[in-house]
Coordinates of N, CA and C and ligand atoms in Angstrom, one line a residue:
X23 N 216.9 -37.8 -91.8 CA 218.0 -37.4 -90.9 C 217.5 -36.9 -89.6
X24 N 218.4 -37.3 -88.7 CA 217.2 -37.2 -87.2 C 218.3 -35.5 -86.7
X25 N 217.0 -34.8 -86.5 CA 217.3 -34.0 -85.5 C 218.6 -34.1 -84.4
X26 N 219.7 -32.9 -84.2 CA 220.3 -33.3 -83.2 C 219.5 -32.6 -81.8
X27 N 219.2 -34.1 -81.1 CA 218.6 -34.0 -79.9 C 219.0 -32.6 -79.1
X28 N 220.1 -32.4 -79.2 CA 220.8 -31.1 -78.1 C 221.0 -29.8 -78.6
X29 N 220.4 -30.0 -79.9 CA 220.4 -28.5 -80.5 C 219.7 -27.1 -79.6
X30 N 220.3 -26.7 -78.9 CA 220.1 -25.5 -78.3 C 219.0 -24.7 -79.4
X31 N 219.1 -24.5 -80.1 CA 218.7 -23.2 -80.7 C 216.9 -23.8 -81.3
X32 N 216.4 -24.7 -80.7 CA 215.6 -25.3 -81.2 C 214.7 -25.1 -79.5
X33 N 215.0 -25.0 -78.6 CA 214.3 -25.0 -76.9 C 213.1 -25.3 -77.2
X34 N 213.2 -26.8 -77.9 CA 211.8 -27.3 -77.1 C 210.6 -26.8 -78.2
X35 N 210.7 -26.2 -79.0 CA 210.3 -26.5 -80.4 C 210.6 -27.5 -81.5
X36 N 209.1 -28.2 -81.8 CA 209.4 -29.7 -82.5 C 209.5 -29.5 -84.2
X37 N 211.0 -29.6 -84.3 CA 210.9 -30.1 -85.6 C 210.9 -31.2 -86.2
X38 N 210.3 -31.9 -87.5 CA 210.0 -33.3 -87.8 C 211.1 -34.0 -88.1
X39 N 211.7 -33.2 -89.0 CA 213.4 -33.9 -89.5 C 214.1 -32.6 -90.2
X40 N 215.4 -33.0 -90.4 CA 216.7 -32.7 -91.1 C 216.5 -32.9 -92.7
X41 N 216.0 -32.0 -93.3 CA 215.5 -32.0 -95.0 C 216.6 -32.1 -95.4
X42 N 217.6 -30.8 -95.3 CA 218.9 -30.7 -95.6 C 219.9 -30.5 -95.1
X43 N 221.0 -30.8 -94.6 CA 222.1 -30.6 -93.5 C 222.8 -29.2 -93.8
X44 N 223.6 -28.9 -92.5 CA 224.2 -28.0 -93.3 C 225.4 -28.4 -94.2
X45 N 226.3 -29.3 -94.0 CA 227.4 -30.1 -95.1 C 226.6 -29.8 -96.6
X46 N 225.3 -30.0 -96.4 CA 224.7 -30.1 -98.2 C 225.1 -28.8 -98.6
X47 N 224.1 -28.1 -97.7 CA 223.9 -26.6 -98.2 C 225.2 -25.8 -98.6
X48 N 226.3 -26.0 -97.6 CA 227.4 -25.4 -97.9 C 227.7 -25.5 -99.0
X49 N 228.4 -26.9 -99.5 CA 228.4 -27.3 -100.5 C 228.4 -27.1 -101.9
X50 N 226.4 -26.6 -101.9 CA 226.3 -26.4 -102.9 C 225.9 -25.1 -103.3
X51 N 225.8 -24.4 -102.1 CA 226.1 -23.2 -102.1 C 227.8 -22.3 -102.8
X52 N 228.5 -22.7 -102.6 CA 230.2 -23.2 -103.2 C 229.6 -23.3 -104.7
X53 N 229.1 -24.7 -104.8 CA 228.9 -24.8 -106.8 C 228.0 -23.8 -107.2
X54 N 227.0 -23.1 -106.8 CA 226.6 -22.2 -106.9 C 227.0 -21.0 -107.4
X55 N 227.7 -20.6 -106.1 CA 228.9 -19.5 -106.6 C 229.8 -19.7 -107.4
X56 N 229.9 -20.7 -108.0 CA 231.0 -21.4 -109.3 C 230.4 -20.8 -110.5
X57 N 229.1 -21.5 -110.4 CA 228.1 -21.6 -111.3 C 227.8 -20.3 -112.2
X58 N 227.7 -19.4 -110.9 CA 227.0 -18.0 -111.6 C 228.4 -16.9 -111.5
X59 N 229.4 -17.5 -111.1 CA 230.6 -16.9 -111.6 C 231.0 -17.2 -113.3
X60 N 230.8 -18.4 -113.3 CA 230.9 -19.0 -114.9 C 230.0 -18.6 -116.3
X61 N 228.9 -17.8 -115.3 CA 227.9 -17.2 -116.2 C 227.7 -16.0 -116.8
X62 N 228.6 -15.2 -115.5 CA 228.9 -14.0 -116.0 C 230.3 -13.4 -116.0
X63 N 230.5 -13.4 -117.5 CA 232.0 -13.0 -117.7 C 232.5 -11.5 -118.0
X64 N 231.4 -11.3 -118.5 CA 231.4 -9.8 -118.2 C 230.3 -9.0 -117.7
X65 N 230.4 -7.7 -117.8 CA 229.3 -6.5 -117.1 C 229.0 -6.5 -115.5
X66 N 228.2 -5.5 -115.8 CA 227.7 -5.1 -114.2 C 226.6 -6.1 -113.3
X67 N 227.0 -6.8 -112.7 CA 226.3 -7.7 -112.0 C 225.8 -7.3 -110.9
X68 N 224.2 -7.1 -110.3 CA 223.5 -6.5 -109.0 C 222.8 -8.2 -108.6
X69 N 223.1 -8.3 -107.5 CA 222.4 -9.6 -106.8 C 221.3 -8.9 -106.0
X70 N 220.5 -9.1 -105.9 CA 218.9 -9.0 -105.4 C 218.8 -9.8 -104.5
X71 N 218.6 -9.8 -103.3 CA 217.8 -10.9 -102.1 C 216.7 -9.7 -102.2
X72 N 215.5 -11.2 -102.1 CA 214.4 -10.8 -101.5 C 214.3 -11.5 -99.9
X73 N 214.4 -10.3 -99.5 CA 213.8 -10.4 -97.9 C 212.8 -10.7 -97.4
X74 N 212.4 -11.1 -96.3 CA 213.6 -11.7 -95.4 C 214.3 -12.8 -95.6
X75 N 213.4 -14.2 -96.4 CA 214.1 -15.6 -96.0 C 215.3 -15.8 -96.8
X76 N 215.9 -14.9 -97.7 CA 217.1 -14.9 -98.4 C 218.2 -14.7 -97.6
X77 N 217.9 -13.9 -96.6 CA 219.2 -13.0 -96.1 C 220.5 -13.6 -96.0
X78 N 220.6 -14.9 -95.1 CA 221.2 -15.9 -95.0 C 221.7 -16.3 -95.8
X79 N 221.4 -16.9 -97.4 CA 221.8 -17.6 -98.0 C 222.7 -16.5 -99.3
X80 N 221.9 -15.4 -99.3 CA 222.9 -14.1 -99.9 C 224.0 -13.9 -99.6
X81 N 223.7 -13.8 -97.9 CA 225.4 -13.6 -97.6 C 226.1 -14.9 -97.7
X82 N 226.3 -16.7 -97.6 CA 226.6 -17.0 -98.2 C 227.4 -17.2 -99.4
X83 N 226.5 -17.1 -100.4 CA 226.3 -17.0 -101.9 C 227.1 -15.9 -102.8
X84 N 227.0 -14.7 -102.2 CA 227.4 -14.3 -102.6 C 229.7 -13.7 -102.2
X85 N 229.5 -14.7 -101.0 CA 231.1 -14.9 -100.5 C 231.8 -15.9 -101.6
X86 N 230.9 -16.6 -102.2 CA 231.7 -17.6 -103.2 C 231.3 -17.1 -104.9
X87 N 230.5 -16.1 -105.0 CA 230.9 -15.6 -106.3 C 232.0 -14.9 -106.7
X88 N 233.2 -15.4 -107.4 CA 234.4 -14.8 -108.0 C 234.7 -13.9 -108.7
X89 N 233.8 -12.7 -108.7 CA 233.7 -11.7 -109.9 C 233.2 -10.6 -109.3
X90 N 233.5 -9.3 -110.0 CA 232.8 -8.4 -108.4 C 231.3 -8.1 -108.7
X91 N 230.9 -7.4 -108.2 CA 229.5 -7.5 -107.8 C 228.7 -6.4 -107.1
X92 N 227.4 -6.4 -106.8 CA 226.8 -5.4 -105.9 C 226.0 -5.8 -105.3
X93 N 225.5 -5.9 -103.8 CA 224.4 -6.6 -103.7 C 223.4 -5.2 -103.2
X94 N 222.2 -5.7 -103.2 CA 221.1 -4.7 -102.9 C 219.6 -5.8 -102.2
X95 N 218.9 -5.3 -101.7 CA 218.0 -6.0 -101.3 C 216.7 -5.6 -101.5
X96 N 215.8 -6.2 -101.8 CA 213.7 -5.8 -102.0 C 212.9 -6.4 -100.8
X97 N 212.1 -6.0 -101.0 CA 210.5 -6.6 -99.9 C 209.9 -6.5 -100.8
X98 N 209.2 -7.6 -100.7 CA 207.8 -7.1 -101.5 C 207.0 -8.1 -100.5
X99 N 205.6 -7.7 -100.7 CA 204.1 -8.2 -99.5 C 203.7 -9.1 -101.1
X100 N 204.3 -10.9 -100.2 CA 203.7 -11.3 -101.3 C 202.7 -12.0 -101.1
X101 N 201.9 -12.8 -100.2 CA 200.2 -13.3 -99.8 C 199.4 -11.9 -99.4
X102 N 198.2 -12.2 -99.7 CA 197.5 -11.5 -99.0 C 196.8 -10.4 -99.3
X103 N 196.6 -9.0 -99.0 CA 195.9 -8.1 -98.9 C 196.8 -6.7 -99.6
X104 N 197.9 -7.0 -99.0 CA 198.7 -6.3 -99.6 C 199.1 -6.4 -101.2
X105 N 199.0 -7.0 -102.0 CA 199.0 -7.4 -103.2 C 197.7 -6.5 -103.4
X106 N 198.4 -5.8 -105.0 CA 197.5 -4.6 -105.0 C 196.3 -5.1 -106.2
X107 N 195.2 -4.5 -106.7 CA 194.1 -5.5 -107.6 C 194.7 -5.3 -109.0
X108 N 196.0 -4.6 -109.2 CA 196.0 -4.7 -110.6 C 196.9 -5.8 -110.7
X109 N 197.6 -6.8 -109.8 CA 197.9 -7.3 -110.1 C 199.5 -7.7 -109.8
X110 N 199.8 -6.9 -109.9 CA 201.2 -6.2 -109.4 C 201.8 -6.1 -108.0
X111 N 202.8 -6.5 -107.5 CA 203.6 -7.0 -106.5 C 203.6 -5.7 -105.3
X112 N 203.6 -5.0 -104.4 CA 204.3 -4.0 -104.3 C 205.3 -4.3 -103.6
X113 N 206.5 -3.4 -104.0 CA 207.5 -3.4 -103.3 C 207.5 -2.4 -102.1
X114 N 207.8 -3.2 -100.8 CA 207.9 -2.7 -99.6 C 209.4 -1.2 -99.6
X115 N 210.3 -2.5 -100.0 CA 211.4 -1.5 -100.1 C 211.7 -1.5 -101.6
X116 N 212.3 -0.6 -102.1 CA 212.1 -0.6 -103.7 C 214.1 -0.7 -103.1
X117 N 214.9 -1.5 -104.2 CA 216.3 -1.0 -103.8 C 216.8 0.2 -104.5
X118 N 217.5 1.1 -104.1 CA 218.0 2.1 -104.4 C 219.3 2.2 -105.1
X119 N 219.3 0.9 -105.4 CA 220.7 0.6 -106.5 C 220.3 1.1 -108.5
X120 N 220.5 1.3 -108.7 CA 220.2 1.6 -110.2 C 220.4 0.2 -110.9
X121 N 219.4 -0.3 -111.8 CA 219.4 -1.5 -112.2 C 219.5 -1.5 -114.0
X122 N 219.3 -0.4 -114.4 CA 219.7 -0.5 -115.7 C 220.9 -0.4 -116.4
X123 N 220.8 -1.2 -117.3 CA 222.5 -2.1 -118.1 C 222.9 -2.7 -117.3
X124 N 222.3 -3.3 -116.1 CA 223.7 -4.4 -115.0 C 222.3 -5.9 -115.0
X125 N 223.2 -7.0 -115.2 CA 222.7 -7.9 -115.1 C 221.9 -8.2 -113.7
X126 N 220.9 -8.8 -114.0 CA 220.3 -8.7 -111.8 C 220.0 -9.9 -111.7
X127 N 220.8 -10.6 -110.7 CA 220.5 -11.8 -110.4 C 219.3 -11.9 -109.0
X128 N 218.2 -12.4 -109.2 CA 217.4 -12.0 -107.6 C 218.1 -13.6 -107.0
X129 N 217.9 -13.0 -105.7 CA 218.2 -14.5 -105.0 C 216.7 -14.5 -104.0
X130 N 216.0 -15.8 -104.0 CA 214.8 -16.1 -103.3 C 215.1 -17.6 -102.5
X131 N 214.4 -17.8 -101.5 CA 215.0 -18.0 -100.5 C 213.8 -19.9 -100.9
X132 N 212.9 -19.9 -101.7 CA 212.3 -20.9 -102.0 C 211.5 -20.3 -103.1
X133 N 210.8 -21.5 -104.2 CA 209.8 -21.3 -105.2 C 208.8 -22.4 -104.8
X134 N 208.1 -21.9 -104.6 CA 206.4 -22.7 -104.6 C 205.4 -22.2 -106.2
X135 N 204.6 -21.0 -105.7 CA 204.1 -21.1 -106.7 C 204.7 -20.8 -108.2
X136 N 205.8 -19.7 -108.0 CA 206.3 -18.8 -108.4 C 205.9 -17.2 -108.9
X137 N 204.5 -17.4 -107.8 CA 203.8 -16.2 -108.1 C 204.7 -14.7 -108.1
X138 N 205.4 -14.7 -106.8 CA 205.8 -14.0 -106.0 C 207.1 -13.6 -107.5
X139 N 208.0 -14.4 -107.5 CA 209.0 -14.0 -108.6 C 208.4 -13.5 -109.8
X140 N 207.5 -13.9 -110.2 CA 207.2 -13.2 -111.8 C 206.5 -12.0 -111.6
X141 N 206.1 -11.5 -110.3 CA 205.3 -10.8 -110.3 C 206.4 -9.0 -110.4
X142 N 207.7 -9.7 -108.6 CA 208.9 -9.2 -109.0 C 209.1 -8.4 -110.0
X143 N 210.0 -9.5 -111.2 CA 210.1 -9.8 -112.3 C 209.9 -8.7 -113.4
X144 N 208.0 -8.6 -113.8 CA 207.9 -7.8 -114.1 C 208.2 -6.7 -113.7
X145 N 208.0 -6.2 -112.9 CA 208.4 -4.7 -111.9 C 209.3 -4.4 -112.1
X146 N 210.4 -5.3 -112.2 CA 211.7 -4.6 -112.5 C 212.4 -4.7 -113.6
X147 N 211.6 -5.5 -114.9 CA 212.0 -5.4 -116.0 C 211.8 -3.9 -116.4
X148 N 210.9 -3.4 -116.1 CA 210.7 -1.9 -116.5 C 211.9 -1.3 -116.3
X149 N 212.8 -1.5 -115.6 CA 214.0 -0.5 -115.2 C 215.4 -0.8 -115.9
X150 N 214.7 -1.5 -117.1 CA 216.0 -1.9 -118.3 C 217.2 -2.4 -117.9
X151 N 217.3 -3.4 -116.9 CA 218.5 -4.3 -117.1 C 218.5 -4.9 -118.1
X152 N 220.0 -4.9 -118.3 CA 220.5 -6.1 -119.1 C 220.0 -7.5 -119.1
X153 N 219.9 -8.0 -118.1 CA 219.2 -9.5 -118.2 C 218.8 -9.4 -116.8
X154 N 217.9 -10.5 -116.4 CA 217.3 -11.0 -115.0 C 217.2 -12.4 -115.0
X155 N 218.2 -13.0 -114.2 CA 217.8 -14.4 -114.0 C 216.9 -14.6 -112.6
X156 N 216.7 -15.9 -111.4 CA 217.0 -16.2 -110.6 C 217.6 -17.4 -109.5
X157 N 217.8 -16.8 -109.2 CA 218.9 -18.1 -107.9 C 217.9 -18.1 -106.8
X158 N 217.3 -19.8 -106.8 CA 216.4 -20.2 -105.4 C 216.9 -21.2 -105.0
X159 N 217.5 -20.7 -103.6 CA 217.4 -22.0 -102.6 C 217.4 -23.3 -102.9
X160 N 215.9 -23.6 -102.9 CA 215.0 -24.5 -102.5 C 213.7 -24.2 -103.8
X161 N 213.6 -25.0 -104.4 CA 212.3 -25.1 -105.5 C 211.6 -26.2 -105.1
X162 N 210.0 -26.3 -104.9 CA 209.2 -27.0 -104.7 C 208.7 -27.5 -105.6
X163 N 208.9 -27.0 -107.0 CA 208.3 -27.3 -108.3 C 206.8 -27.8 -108.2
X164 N 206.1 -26.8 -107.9 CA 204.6 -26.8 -107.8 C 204.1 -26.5 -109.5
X165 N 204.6 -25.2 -109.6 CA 204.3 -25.1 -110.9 C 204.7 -25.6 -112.2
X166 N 203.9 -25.7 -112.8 CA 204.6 -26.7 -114.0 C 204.8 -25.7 -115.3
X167 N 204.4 -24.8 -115.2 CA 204.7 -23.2 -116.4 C 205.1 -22.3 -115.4
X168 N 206.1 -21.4 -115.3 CA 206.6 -20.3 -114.8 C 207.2 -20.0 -115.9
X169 N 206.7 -18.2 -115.7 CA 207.4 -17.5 -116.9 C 208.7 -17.3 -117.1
X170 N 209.5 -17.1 -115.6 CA 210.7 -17.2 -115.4 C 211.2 -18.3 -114.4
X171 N 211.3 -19.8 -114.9 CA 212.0 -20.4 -114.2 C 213.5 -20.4 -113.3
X172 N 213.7 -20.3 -112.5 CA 214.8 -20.0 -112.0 C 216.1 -20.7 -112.3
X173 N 217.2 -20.0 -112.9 CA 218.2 -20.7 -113.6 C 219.3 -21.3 -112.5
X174 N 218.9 -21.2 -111.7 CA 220.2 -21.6 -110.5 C 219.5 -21.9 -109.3
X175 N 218.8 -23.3 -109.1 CA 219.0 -24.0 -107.4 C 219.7 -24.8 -107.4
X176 N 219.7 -24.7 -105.9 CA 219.8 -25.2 -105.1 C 219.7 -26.2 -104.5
X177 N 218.4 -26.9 -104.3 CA 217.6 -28.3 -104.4 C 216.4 -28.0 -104.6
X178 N 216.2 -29.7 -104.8 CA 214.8 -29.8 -105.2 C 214.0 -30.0 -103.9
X179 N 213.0 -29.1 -103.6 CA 212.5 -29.5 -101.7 C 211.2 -30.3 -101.7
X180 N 211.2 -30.7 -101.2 CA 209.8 -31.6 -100.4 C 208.9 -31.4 -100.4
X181 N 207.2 -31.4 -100.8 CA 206.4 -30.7 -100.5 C 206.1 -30.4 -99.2
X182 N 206.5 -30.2 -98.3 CA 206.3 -29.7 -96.7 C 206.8 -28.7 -96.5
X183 N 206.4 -27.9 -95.5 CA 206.4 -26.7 -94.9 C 208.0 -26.7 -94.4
X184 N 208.8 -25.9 -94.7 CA 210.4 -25.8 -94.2 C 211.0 -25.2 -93.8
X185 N 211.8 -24.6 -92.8 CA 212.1 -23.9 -92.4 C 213.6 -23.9 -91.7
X186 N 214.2 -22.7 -91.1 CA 216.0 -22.6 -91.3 C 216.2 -22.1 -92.3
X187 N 218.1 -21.9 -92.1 CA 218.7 -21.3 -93.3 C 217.7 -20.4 -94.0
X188 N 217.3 -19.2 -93.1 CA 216.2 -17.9 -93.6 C 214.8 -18.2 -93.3
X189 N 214.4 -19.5 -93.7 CA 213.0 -20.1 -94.0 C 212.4 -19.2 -92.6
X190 N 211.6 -19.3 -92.0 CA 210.8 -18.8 -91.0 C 209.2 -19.8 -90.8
X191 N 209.1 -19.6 -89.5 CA 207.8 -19.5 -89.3 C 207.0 -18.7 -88.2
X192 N 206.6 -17.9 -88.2 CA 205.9 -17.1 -87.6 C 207.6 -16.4 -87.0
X193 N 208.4 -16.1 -88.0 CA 209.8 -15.2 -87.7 C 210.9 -16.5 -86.2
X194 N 210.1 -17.6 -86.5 CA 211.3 -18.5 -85.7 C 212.4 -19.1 -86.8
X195 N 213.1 -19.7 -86.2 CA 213.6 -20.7 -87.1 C 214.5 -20.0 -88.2
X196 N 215.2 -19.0 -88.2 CA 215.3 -18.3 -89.7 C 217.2 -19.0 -89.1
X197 N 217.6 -19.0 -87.9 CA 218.7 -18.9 -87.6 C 219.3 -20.3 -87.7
X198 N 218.7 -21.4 -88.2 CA 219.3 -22.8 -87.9 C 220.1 -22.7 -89.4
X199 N 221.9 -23.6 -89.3 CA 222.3 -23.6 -90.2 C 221.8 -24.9 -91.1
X200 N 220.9 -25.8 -91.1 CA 220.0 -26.6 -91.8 C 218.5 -26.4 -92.6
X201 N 218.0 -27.0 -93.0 CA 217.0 -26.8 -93.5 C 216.4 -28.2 -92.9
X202 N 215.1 -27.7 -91.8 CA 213.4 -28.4 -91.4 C 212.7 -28.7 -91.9
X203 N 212.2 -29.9 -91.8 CA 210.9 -29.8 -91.8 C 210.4 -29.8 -90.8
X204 N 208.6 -29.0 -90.9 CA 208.1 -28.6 -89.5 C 207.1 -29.8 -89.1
X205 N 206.9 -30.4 -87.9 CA 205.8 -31.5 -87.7 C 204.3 -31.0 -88.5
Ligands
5GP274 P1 205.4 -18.5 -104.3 O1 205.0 -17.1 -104.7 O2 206.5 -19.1 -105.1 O3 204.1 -19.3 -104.2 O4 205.8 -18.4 -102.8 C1 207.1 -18.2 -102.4 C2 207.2 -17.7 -101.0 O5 206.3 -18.5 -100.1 C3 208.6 -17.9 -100.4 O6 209.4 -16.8 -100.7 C4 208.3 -18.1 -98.9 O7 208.2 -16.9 -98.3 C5 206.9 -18.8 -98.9 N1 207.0 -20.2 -98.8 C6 206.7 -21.1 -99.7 N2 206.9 -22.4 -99.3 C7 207.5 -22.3 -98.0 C8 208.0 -23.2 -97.0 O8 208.0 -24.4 -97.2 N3 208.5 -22.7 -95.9 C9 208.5 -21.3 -95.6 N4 209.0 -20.9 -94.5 N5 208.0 -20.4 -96.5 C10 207.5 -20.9 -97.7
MG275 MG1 209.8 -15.2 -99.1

C-alpha cells in the first residue's frame, strides 16, 4: 500500500510502505474489544499498557471493551543495561493499582522476542492475580516457545522494523494513525 504522498505528519521523513491501514486497525481493534469482552464475564478486570508504544492502541481498545474495567500503565527498561543480572525486568513505573484477585490483561504494543512480556509476567505473577493474559498489537512470531503466548492479536507483522500507531523510532512516528514500515 503506497504511502499517502501528502501526509503532513510524515515532513519529509521516508517511510517504505503502508503495513497496515488505519481501516484495518480500527476494525480489528472493534473485534478485539468483542473478543476480550466475551472472555471476561465476570470479576475485576485491570488492563495493563506497557509504555510507551501501547498508549495509542489502549486507549483505543479499551473504548470498545463492553464491561467495566480499570486501566493502569508500567515501564519497564526492556534492551540493554538496564535489565538487571538476575534476570529480571525492572519496572520503571511499578502501577499503583492493586493487582491481586482482578484478572490483568497487559496490552503490548508488538511481540518479537517475547523476552520483554515473560519477563513482565513473572513480576507480576507474584502479586496474585486471578489470571494474566496478553493483548499484542502486532506479533512478529520470532519465537517459536513463549511461556506466555499472547491470547489476543491483532496481526501477524512483517519481519521489518515498524512503526505508528505508538510504534516509535528514535520517539518519531508514534502519532501516525497506520502502521510503517521504515526504509
Ligand atoms: P521483545 O522483548 O518481544 O523481543 O521486544 C518487544 C519490544 O521491542 C516491543 O515492545 C518494542 O518496543 C520493540 N520492538 C520490536 N520490534 C519492533 C518494531 O518492528 N518496531 C518498533 N518500533 N519496536 C519494536
Ligand atoms: Mg515496547
Amino acid at each position: 500500500m503506497n504511502v499517502p504522498l501528502a501526509d503532513p505528519r510524515l515532513l519529509g521523513r521516508q517511510v517504505k510502505r503502508i503495513a497496515i491501514s488505519e481501516e484495518e486497525i480500527q476494525e480489528r481493534v472493534r473485534e478485539l474489544g468483542q473478543a476480550i469482552t466475551d472472555s471476561y464475564p465476570d470479576g475485576e478486570l485491570l488492563v495493563l499498557g506497557l509504555l510507551k508504544g501501547s498508549f495509542i492502541f489502549v486507549s483505543d481498545l479499551v473504548r470498545s471493551v463492553m464491561r467495566p474495567l480499570q486501566v493502569d500503565f508500567l515501564v519497564v527498561s526492556s534492551y540493554g543495561s538496564d535489565v538487571v543480572s538476575s534476570g529480571l525486568v525492572r519496572l520503571v513505573y511499578d502501577p499503583e493499582t492493586t493487582l491481586e484477585g482482578k484478572h490483568i490483561l497487559l496490552v503490548e504494543d508488538i511481540v518479537d522476542s517475547g523476552r520483554t512480556l515473560s519477563r513482565v509476567i513473572d513480576v507480576l505473577q507474584e502479586r496474585q492475580p486471578k489470571s494474566i493474559e496478553v493483548c499484542a498489537l502486532l506479533d512478529k512470531h520470532v519465537s517459536t516457545f513463549l511461556p506466555h503466548p499472547p491470547k489476543f492479536v491483532g496481526f501477524n507483522a512483517p519481519n521489518e522494523f515498524l512503526v505508528g500507531y505508538g510504534l516509535d523510532h528514535a520517539e518519531n512516528f508514534r502519532h501516525l494513525p497506520y502502521v510503517a514500515s521504515l526504509q
